[in-house]
Tab-separated table of C-alpha atoms and ligand atoms in Angstrom:
chain	number	residue	atom	x	y	z
F	1	UNK	CA	119.154	53.686	77.028
F	2	UNK	CA	116.440	56.278	76.819
F	3	UNK	CA	116.518	59.837	78.082
F	4	UNK	CA	113.626	61.470	79.953
F	5	UNK	CA	111.794	62.946	76.945
F	6	UNK	CA	109.801	65.270	79.183
F	7	UNK	CA	112.876	67.488	79.126
F	8	UNK	CA	112.039	68.207	75.485
F	9	UNK	CA	108.972	70.036	76.742
F	10	UNK	CA	110.974	72.541	78.783
F	11	UNK	CA	111.842	75.994	77.526
F	12	UNK	CA	115.485	75.743	76.384
F	13	UNK	CA	117.076	77.644	79.293
F	14	UNK	CA	116.324	78.424	82.909
F	15	UNK	CA	115.197	82.087	82.991
F	16	UNK	CA	117.962	83.382	85.235
F	17	UNK	CA	120.592	81.622	83.122
F	18	UNK	CA	119.309	83.549	80.082
F	19	UNK	CA	119.395	86.831	81.983
F	20	UNK	CA	122.924	86.095	83.261
F	21	UNK	CA	124.186	85.206	79.778
F	22	UNK	CA	122.815	88.364	78.173
F	23	UNK	CA	124.221	90.453	81.024
F	24	UNK	CA	127.657	88.840	80.890
F	25	UNK	CA	127.840	89.215	77.099
F	26	UNK	CA	127.083	92.920	77.486
F	27	UNK	CA	129.673	93.360	80.240
F	28	UNK	CA	132.298	91.589	78.130
F	29	UNK	CA	131.560	93.822	75.159
F	30	UNK	CA	131.463	97.009	77.315
F	31	UNK	CA	134.073	96.565	80.060
F	32	UNK	CA	134.039	100.318	80.757
F	33	UNK	CA	130.348	100.411	81.758
F	34	UNK	CA	129.063	100.029	85.309
F	35	UNK	CA	126.206	97.554	85.056
F	36	UNK	CA	123.823	97.451	88.031
F	37	UNK	CA	122.043	94.147	88.569
F	38	UNK	CA	118.487	94.216	89.928
F	39	UNK	CA	117.593	90.956	88.210
F	40	UNK	CA	117.837	87.767	90.249
F	41	UNK	CA	116.660	88.132	93.840
F	42	UNK	CA	120.070	87.687	95.403
F	43	UNK	CA	120.912	89.453	98.655
F	44	UNK	CA	123.839	91.865	99.026
F	45	UNK	CA	124.107	92.457	102.785
F	46	UNK	CA	126.369	90.206	104.871
F	47	UNK	CA	124.932	87.643	107.265
F	48	UNK	CA	123.916	89.009	110.678
F	49	UNK	CA	126.764	89.069	113.264
F	50	UNK	CA	124.984	86.596	115.560
F	51	UNK	CA	124.636	84.183	112.628
F	52	UNK	CA	128.321	84.468	111.716
F	53	UNK	CA	129.321	83.876	115.330
F	54	UNK	CA	127.210	80.705	115.487
F	55	UNK	CA	128.637	79.498	112.187
F	56	UNK	CA	132.197	80.107	113.399
F	57	UNK	CA	131.495	78.209	116.608
F	58	UNK	CA	129.930	75.396	114.589
F	59	UNK	CA	133.024	75.262	112.389
F	60	UNK	CA	135.270	75.189	115.466
F	61	UNK	CA	133.297	72.150	116.702
F	62	UNK	CA	134.396	70.314	113.564
F	63	UNK	CA	138.042	70.903	114.473
F	64	UNK	CA	137.928	68.770	117.630
F	65	UNK	CA	137.436	65.062	118.072
F	66	UNK	CA	134.976	65.394	120.973
F	67	UNK	CA	132.689	67.888	119.183
F	68	UNK	CA	133.165	66.706	115.605
F	69	UNK	CA	130.001	65.907	113.620
F	70	UNK	CA	129.571	63.528	110.708
F	71	UNK	CA	126.370	62.905	108.783
F	72	UNK	CA	123.491	64.954	110.141
F	73	UNK	CA	119.950	63.516	110.284
F	74	UNK	CA	118.284	64.071	106.917
F	75	UNK	CA	115.504	66.098	108.563
F	76	UNK	CA	117.690	68.360	110.695
F	77	UNK	CA	119.037	68.643	114.241
F	78	UNK	CA	116.452	68.882	117.013
F	79	UNK	CA	117.720	72.245	118.278
F	80	UNK	CA	117.021	73.892	114.913
F	81	UNK	CA	113.651	72.224	114.469
F	82	UNK	CA	112.692	73.355	117.992
F	83	UNK	CA	113.806	76.892	117.135
F	84	UNK	CA	111.665	76.913	113.970
F	85	UNK	CA	108.714	75.489	115.907
F	86	UNK	CA	109.219	78.311	118.442
F	87	UNK	CA	109.124	80.866	115.627
F	88	UNK	CA	105.754	79.457	114.492
F	89	UNK	CA	104.518	79.814	118.066
F	90	UNK	CA	105.261	83.567	117.896
F	91	UNK	CA	102.926	83.674	114.875
F	92	UNK	CA	100.221	81.939	116.906
F	93	UNK	CA	100.600	78.847	114.732
F	94	UNK	CA	101.076	75.304	115.984
F	95	UNK	CA	103.796	73.428	114.142
F	96	UNK	CA	105.504	70.629	116.049
F	97	UNK	CA	109.289	70.340	115.760
F	98	UNK	CA	108.902	66.844	114.346
F	99	UNK	CA	106.734	68.138	111.501
F	100	UNK	CA	109.701	70.182	110.222
F	101	UNK	CA	112.289	69.031	107.684
F	102	UNK	CA	115.415	71.190	107.521
F	103	UNK	CA	116.714	71.445	103.965
F	104	UNK	CA	119.191	73.252	101.754
F	105	UNK	CA	116.560	75.712	100.571
F	106	UNK	CA	113.096	76.266	99.165
F	107	UNK	CA	114.114	75.820	95.533
F	108	UNK	CA	115.219	72.222	96.112
F	109	UNK	CA	112.170	71.338	98.177
F	110	UNK	CA	109.739	72.955	95.700
F	111	UNK	CA	111.462	71.069	92.895
F	112	UNK	CA	111.788	67.740	94.714
F	113	UNK	CA	108.446	67.424	96.510
F	114	UNK	CA	106.921	66.133	93.276
F	115	UNK	CA	108.880	62.878	93.801
F	116	UNK	CA	106.182	61.710	96.207
F	117	UNK	CA	103.253	62.397	93.857
F	118	UNK	CA	102.040	60.388	90.881
F	119	UNK	CA	102.832	61.707	87.433
F	120	UNK	CA	99.161	61.665	86.466
F	121	UNK	CA	98.265	64.455	88.878
F	122	UNK	CA	97.253	67.803	87.440
F	123	UNK	CA	99.221	70.752	88.744
F	124	UNK	CA	97.780	74.231	89.174
F	125	UNK	CA	100.083	77.238	89.197
F	126	UNK	CA	99.561	80.933	88.739
F	127	UNK	CA	100.777	82.671	85.592
F	128	UNK	CA	103.227	84.415	85.988
F	129	UNK	CA	104.968	81.903	88.227
F	130	UNK	CA	108.335	81.037	89.774
F	131	UNK	CA	109.699	78.767	86.981
F	132	UNK	CA	110.813	75.996	89.358
F	133	UNK	CA	107.203	74.873	90.015
F	134	UNK	CA	106.538	74.524	86.295
F	135	UNK	CA	109.845	73.079	85.125
F	136	UNK	CA	110.092	70.433	87.842
F	137	UNK	CA	106.583	69.189	87.031
F	138	UNK	CA	107.233	69.221	83.285
F	139	UNK	CA	110.330	67.095	83.976
F	140	UNK	CA	108.063	64.626	85.773
F	141	UNK	CA	105.580	64.602	82.873
F	142	UNK	CA	102.687	66.204	84.753
F	143	UNK	CA	99.936	68.253	83.187
F	144	UNK	CA	99.986	71.880	84.224
F	145	UNK	CA	97.009	74.234	84.309
F	146	UNK	CA	97.286	77.948	84.896
F	147	UNK	CA	95.349	80.518	86.890
F	148	UNK	CA	95.966	83.848	85.232
F	149	UNK	CA	97.305	86.647	87.414
F	150	UNK	CA	96.705	89.993	85.761
F	151	UNK	CA	96.036	93.656	86.340
F	152	UNK	CA	92.349	92.957	87.040
F	153	UNK	CA	93.074	90.639	89.982
F	154	UNK	CA	96.100	92.620	91.193
F	155	UNK	CA	98.429	89.878	89.934
F	156	UNK	CA	97.135	87.463	92.571
F	157	UNK	CA	95.149	84.825	90.656
F	158	UNK	CA	92.580	82.549	92.269
F	159	UNK	CA	91.693	79.090	90.907
F	160	UNK	CA	88.757	78.602	88.590
F	161	UNK	CA	86.258	76.421	90.444
F	162	UNK	CA	85.444	74.477	87.285
F	163	UNK	CA	89.075	73.327	86.919
F	164	UNK	CA	90.167	70.267	88.890
F	165	UNK	CA	93.722	70.221	90.191
F	166	UNK	CA	95.540	67.762	92.461
F	167	UNK	CA	98.632	69.795	93.358
F	168	UNK	CA	98.486	73.559	93.781
F	169	UNK	CA	101.572	75.735	94.106
F	170	UNK	CA	101.049	79.052	95.800
F	171	UNK	CA	103.763	81.579	96.527
F	172	UNK	CA	102.788	84.380	98.907
F	173	UNK	CA	104.137	87.036	98.984
F	174	UNK	CA	104.417	86.198	95.355
F	175	UNK	CA	107.474	85.748	93.243
F	176	UNK	CA	107.485	87.431	90.737
F	177	UNK	CA	104.513	89.803	91.134
F	178	UNK	CA	105.049	90.876	94.755
F	179	UNK	CA	101.328	90.459	95.524
F	180	UNK	CA	100.447	88.894	98.852
F	181	UNK	CA	97.338	86.793	99.428
F	182	UNK	CA	94.891	87.764	102.165
F	183	UNK	CA	93.578	85.300	104.759
F	184	UNK	CA	90.224	85.307	102.921
F	185	UNK	CA	91.881	84.402	99.605
F	186	UNK	CA	93.949	81.679	101.236
F	187	UNK	CA	90.798	80.260	102.841
F	188	UNK	CA	89.177	80.068	99.393
F	189	UNK	CA	92.252	78.183	98.131
F	190	UNK	CA	92.158	75.825	101.096
F	191	UNK	CA	88.467	75.119	100.495
F	192	UNK	CA	89.245	74.514	96.828
F	193	UNK	CA	92.038	72.074	97.782
F	194	UNK	CA	89.837	70.252	100.279
F	195	UNK	CA	87.024	69.953	97.731
F	196	UNK	CA	89.428	68.553	95.116
F	197	UNK	CA	91.294	66.394	97.646
F	198	UNK	CA	94.379	68.264	96.483
F	199	UNK	CA	97.582	69.296	98.217
F	200	UNK	CA	98.734	72.926	98.360
F	201	UNK	CA	102.482	73.489	98.204
F	202	UNK	CA	102.700	76.862	99.920
F	203	UNK	CA	105.979	78.704	99.340
F	204	UNK	CA	106.407	81.513	101.853
F	205	UNK	CA	110.050	82.293	101.158
F	206	UNK	CA	109.311	86.041	101.154
F	207	UNK	CA	107.332	86.057	104.412
F	208	UNK	CA	109.801	88.364	106.179
F	209	UNK	CA	108.763	91.182	103.846
F	210	UNK	CA	105.118	91.250	104.939
F	211	UNK	CA	104.258	94.629	106.438
F	212	UNK	CA	100.452	94.457	106.400
F	213	UNK	CA	98.013	92.332	108.368
F	214	UNK	CA	98.378	89.187	106.248
F	215	UNK	CA	98.945	85.518	107.134
F	216	UNK	CA	102.596	84.694	107.722
F	217	UNK	CA	101.936	80.982	107.364
F	218	UNK	CA	99.255	78.993	105.573
F	219	UNK	CA	98.764	77.173	108.883
F	220	UNK	CA	97.375	80.405	110.323
F	221	UNK	CA	94.315	79.773	108.153
F	222	UNK	CA	91.709	77.177	109.130
F	223	UNK	CA	91.806	73.883	107.276
F	224	UNK	CA	95.432	74.151	106.116
F	225	UNK	CA	96.656	71.253	108.282
F	226	UNK	CA	94.410	68.986	106.223
F	227	UNK	CA	95.703	70.031	102.796
F	228	UNK	CA	98.936	72.016	102.890
F	229	UNK	CA	102.682	71.656	102.932
F	230	UNK	CA	104.632	74.843	103.711
F	231	UNK	CA	108.074	75.512	102.305
F	232	UNK	CA	110.263	78.352	103.512
F	233	UNK	CA	113.835	79.476	103.151
F	234	UNK	CA	116.333	81.547	105.072
F	235	UNK	CA	117.681	82.931	101.775
F	236	UNK	CA	115.570	86.058	101.738
F	237	UNK	CA	114.711	86.125	105.458
F	238	UNK	CA	118.300	86.037	106.662
F	239	UNK	CA	120.573	86.337	103.630
F	240	UNK	CA	121.291	82.607	103.233
F	241	UNK	CA	121.242	82.572	99.401
F	242	UNK	CA	124.844	81.340	99.379
F	243	UNK	CA	124.809	79.583	102.749
F	244	UNK	CA	121.783	77.421	101.867
F	245	UNK	CA	119.191	76.509	104.471
F	246	UNK	CA	115.419	76.225	104.404
F	247	UNK	CA	112.667	74.059	105.813
F	248	UNK	CA	109.481	72.268	104.899
F	249	UNK	CA	106.551	71.715	107.225
F	250	UNK	CA	104.300	68.714	106.688
F	251	UNK	CA	101.464	68.181	109.177
F	252	UNK	CA	101.568	64.611	110.438
F	253	UNK	CA	97.814	64.319	109.874
F	254	UNK	CA	98.046	65.039	106.130
F	255	UNK	CA	96.960	61.958	104.168
F	256	UNK	CA	96.202	61.435	100.499
F	257	UNK	CA	95.353	58.353	98.483
F	258	UNK	CA	95.711	56.170	101.592
F	259	UNK	CA	99.228	57.407	102.274
F	260	UNK	CA	100.772	59.691	104.847
F	261	UNK	CA	102.480	62.639	103.144
F	262	UNK	CA	104.951	63.206	106.002
F	263	UNK	CA	106.117	59.580	105.868
F	264	UNK	CA	106.457	59.654	102.090
F	265	UNK	CA	108.601	62.798	102.223
F	266	UNK	CA	110.685	61.373	105.085
F	267	UNK	CA	111.320	58.256	102.975
F	268	UNK	CA	112.297	60.397	99.994
F	269	UNK	CA	114.629	62.622	101.988
F	270	UNK	CA	116.263	59.691	103.796
F	271	UNK	CA	117.077	58.182	100.413
F	272	UNK	CA	118.172	61.233	98.478
F	273	UNK	CA	119.283	63.899	100.976
F	274	UNK	CA	122.068	63.783	103.546
F	275	UNK	CA	121.034	66.887	105.455
F	276	UNK	CA	122.474	70.326	106.088
F	277	UNK	CA	125.925	70.768	107.580
F	278	UNK	CA	126.454	71.391	111.302
F	279	UNK	CA	127.864	74.948	110.993
F	280	UNK	CA	124.969	75.981	108.741
F	281	UNK	CA	122.349	74.526	111.090
F	282	UNK	CA	124.048	76.326	114.010
F	283	UNK	CA	123.896	79.541	111.980
F	284	UNK	CA	120.260	78.925	111.070
F	285	UNK	CA	119.280	78.401	114.719
F	286	UNK	CA	120.866	81.778	115.557
F	287	UNK	CA	118.425	83.404	113.100
F	288	UNK	CA	115.569	82.365	115.391
F	289	UNK	CA	117.178	83.682	118.598
F	290	UNK	CA	115.913	86.984	119.992
F	291	UNK	CA	119.066	88.809	118.892
F	292	UNK	CA	118.995	87.043	115.529
F	293	UNK	CA	115.436	88.177	114.853
F	294	UNK	CA	116.418	91.747	115.712
F	295	UNK	CA	119.484	91.700	113.469
F	296	UNK	CA	117.788	90.132	110.446
F	297	UNK	CA	114.984	92.699	110.694
F	298	UNK	CA	117.585	95.450	110.272
F	299	UNK	CA	118.659	93.883	106.983
F	300	UNK	CA	115.061	93.410	105.844
F	301	UNK	CA	114.362	97.097	106.611
F	302	UNK	CA	117.300	98.056	104.403
F	303	UNK	CA	115.819	96.128	101.470
F	304	UNK	CA	112.362	97.506	102.227
F	305	UNK	CA	113.796	101.007	101.969
F	306	UNK	CA	115.269	100.066	98.581
F	307	UNK	CA	111.810	98.863	97.521
F	308	UNK	CA	110.393	102.250	98.545
F	309	UNK	CA	113.046	104.063	96.495
F	310	UNK	CA	112.092	102.020	93.413
F	311	UNK	CA	108.325	102.250	93.888
F	312	UNK	CA	108.385	105.993	94.641
F	313	UNK	CA	110.098	106.569	91.297
F	314	UNK	CA	107.411	104.520	89.535
F	315	UNK	CA	104.710	106.486	91.385
F	316	UNK	CA	106.298	109.711	90.174
F	317	UNK	CA	106.398	108.427	86.613
F	318	UNK	CA	102.812	107.134	86.808
F	319	UNK	CA	103.838	103.563	85.955
F	320	UNK	CA	101.575	100.714	87.094
F	321	UNK	CA	103.203	98.155	89.396
F	322	UNK	CA	102.442	95.618	92.087
F	323	UNK	CA	104.647	94.534	94.988
F	324	UNK	CA	107.267	96.455	96.884
F	325	UNK	CA	105.033	96.706	99.954
F	326	UNK	CA	104.929	93.135	101.275
F	327	UNK	CA	107.641	91.910	98.973
F	328	UNK	CA	111.173	92.641	97.806
F	329	UNK	CA	109.967	92.494	94.195
F	330	UNK	CA	108.459	95.274	92.134
F	331	UNK	CA	106.483	94.094	89.146
F	332	UNK	CA	105.957	96.870	86.652
F	333	UNK	CA	104.278	97.462	83.327
F	334	UNK	CA	106.830	98.102	80.596
F	335	UNK	CA	106.515	101.623	79.187
F	336	UNK	CA	104.868	102.307	75.833
F	337	UNK	CA	103.538	98.733	75.605
F	338	UNK	CA	107.035	97.400	75.052
F	339	UNK	CA	107.682	93.677	75.257
F	340	UNK	CA	109.506	92.367	78.349
F	341	UNK	CA	112.677	91.345	76.531
F	342	UNK	CA	112.569	94.510	74.433
F	343	UNK	CA	112.526	96.553	77.648
F	344	UNK	CA	115.235	94.325	79.145
F	345	UNK	CA	117.516	95.081	76.176
F	346	UNK	CA	116.739	98.780	76.236
F	347	UNK	CA	117.366	99.079	79.966
F	348	UNK	CA	120.619	97.128	79.702
F	349	UNK	CA	121.899	99.025	76.684
F	350	UNK	CA	120.759	102.531	77.547
F	351	UNK	CA	120.836	102.577	81.343
F	352	UNK	CA	123.113	99.615	82.105
F	353	UNK	CA	120.544	98.283	84.548
F	354	UNK	CA	119.511	94.621	84.645
F	355	UNK	CA	116.024	93.455	85.584
F	356	UNK	CA	114.044	90.299	84.844
F	357	UNK	CA	111.673	90.165	81.865
F	358	UNK	CA	108.157	89.279	83.039
F	359	UNK	CA	107.611	87.011	80.063
F	360	UNK	CA	110.190	84.615	81.508
F	361	UNK	CA	107.710	83.858	84.293
F	362	UNK	CA	104.860	82.961	81.939
F	363	UNK	CA	102.618	84.256	79.172
F	364	UNK	CA	100.817	86.693	81.478
F	365	UNK	CA	104.153	88.300	82.264
F	366	UNK	CA	104.450	89.581	78.692
F	367	UNK	CA	104.823	93.352	78.777
F	368	UNK	CA	105.873	93.316	82.451
F	369	UNK	CA	109.214	93.513	84.176
F	370	UNK	CA	110.571	92.639	87.629
F	371	UNK	CA	113.044	94.640	89.684
F	372	UNK	CA	114.479	93.476	92.988
F	373	UNK	CA	115.158	95.528	96.086
F	374	UNK	CA	117.991	93.223	97.215
F	375	UNK	CA	120.650	95.499	95.714
F	376	UNK	CA	123.185	97.674	97.447
F	377	UNK	CA	121.627	101.046	98.506
F	378	UNK	CA	123.873	103.318	96.449
F	379	UNK	CA	123.524	101.086	93.398
F	380	UNK	CA	119.745	101.031	93.808
F	381	UNK	CA	119.645	104.834	93.985
F	382	UNK	CA	121.876	105.066	90.917
F	383	UNK	CA	119.834	102.487	88.991
F	384	UNK	CA	116.589	104.282	89.825
F	385	UNK	CA	118.108	107.551	88.722
F	386	UNK	CA	119.110	106.050	85.377
F	387	UNK	CA	115.702	104.366	85.037
F	388	UNK	CA	113.921	107.649	85.702
F	389	UNK	CA	115.988	109.479	83.080
F	390	UNK	CA	115.326	106.776	80.495
F	391	UNK	CA	111.624	106.517	81.229
F	392	UNK	CA	111.102	110.276	81.298
F	393	UNK	CA	112.609	110.421	77.808
F	394	UNK	CA	110.487	107.468	76.631
F	395	UNK	CA	107.210	108.696	78.078
F	396	UNK	CA	107.535	112.211	76.604
G	1	MLT	C1	114.395	84.949	92.007
G	1	MLT	O1	115.096	85.895	91.653
G	1	MLT	O2	113.290	84.703	91.531
G	1	MLT	C2	114.928	84.064	93.072
G	1	MLT	O3	116.080	84.587	93.629
G	1	MLT	C3	115.215	82.761	92.516
G	1	MLT	C4	115.351	81.749	93.588
G	1	MLT	O4	115.118	82.013	94.761
G	1	MLT	O5	115.665	80.625	93.204
């Protein structure tokens, strides 16, 4: 037998596994220290009460013969797809319920969507980038080209018109840089995709953090129905990182290479995915109820306040950063031109605070660092306090 040799082209470890290992080694060696983790974007607040209630009721259904549920449809129950379609309506965007695939999260869909595309397609991603887009396409043997996000473009890269790409991944608000694309920028990307007969995979997992007048869906921008697939998750919107639920929208009219993209993805999901469990879909539907929307916004506000606490400290220290405004991530320049991993080690050892080294997201992340606002409030305040002390000493 032969193994998929494309795996040889991957960096040895998944970024967050590296961060976790280094953190755990430190904790083991220093059991007396209180380490505060602002690394991986994992939520810390419990699920909203209305969501828990729906999940409990869904679980109770499984306890009785007349309400018991077996295999769900691979694309989700109608009531949840209708609820998601209703949410799009509130954004002024038309997405039919039967254009929605309920899934176990954005990471899986971003990683799996490549199954329906040929391996000879060229993939365009930004640099820095959420590693899943890159790694999953390397596994498939695709060529990857990069659009460089940097200080000059506010860490929100646009494609180079002279470069041809077939698949474009765009995350807005962006992980890791926290930048959010404007409607004008998204229109340029759509025009680029249409010109190249490409498909945009638009990941809007952080949409709930938008505070400014920015598109909350790629389908709010003209032309998107002819070139885009939108992937979203309830992980960051409603605290489902452990519960697992997300969705993918594929316009029925989207065709490429003589094939319907919706039908191809349906075929893929029917073969490889058995759907999301009944209690979780009940819980997810509660997110889109009026009360659910109110309750999840309270949690989002809590994280947004954390983001303000972090960014205010950086403002005080005069450190350059992006994000924090329309995003739970704060992307900052490491002090004194330190390398990302160098700063990671220093912060862990001297302040016992964990962040994510920018370099792990791509070459353009070298010298940058990501902090998340998903932490507990008191821990965030304490971490910022320690960070300020360390940086004040360093910047003297
Ligand atoms: C992150 O920290 O970048 C995210 O939590 C990772 C993910 O959503 O898979």
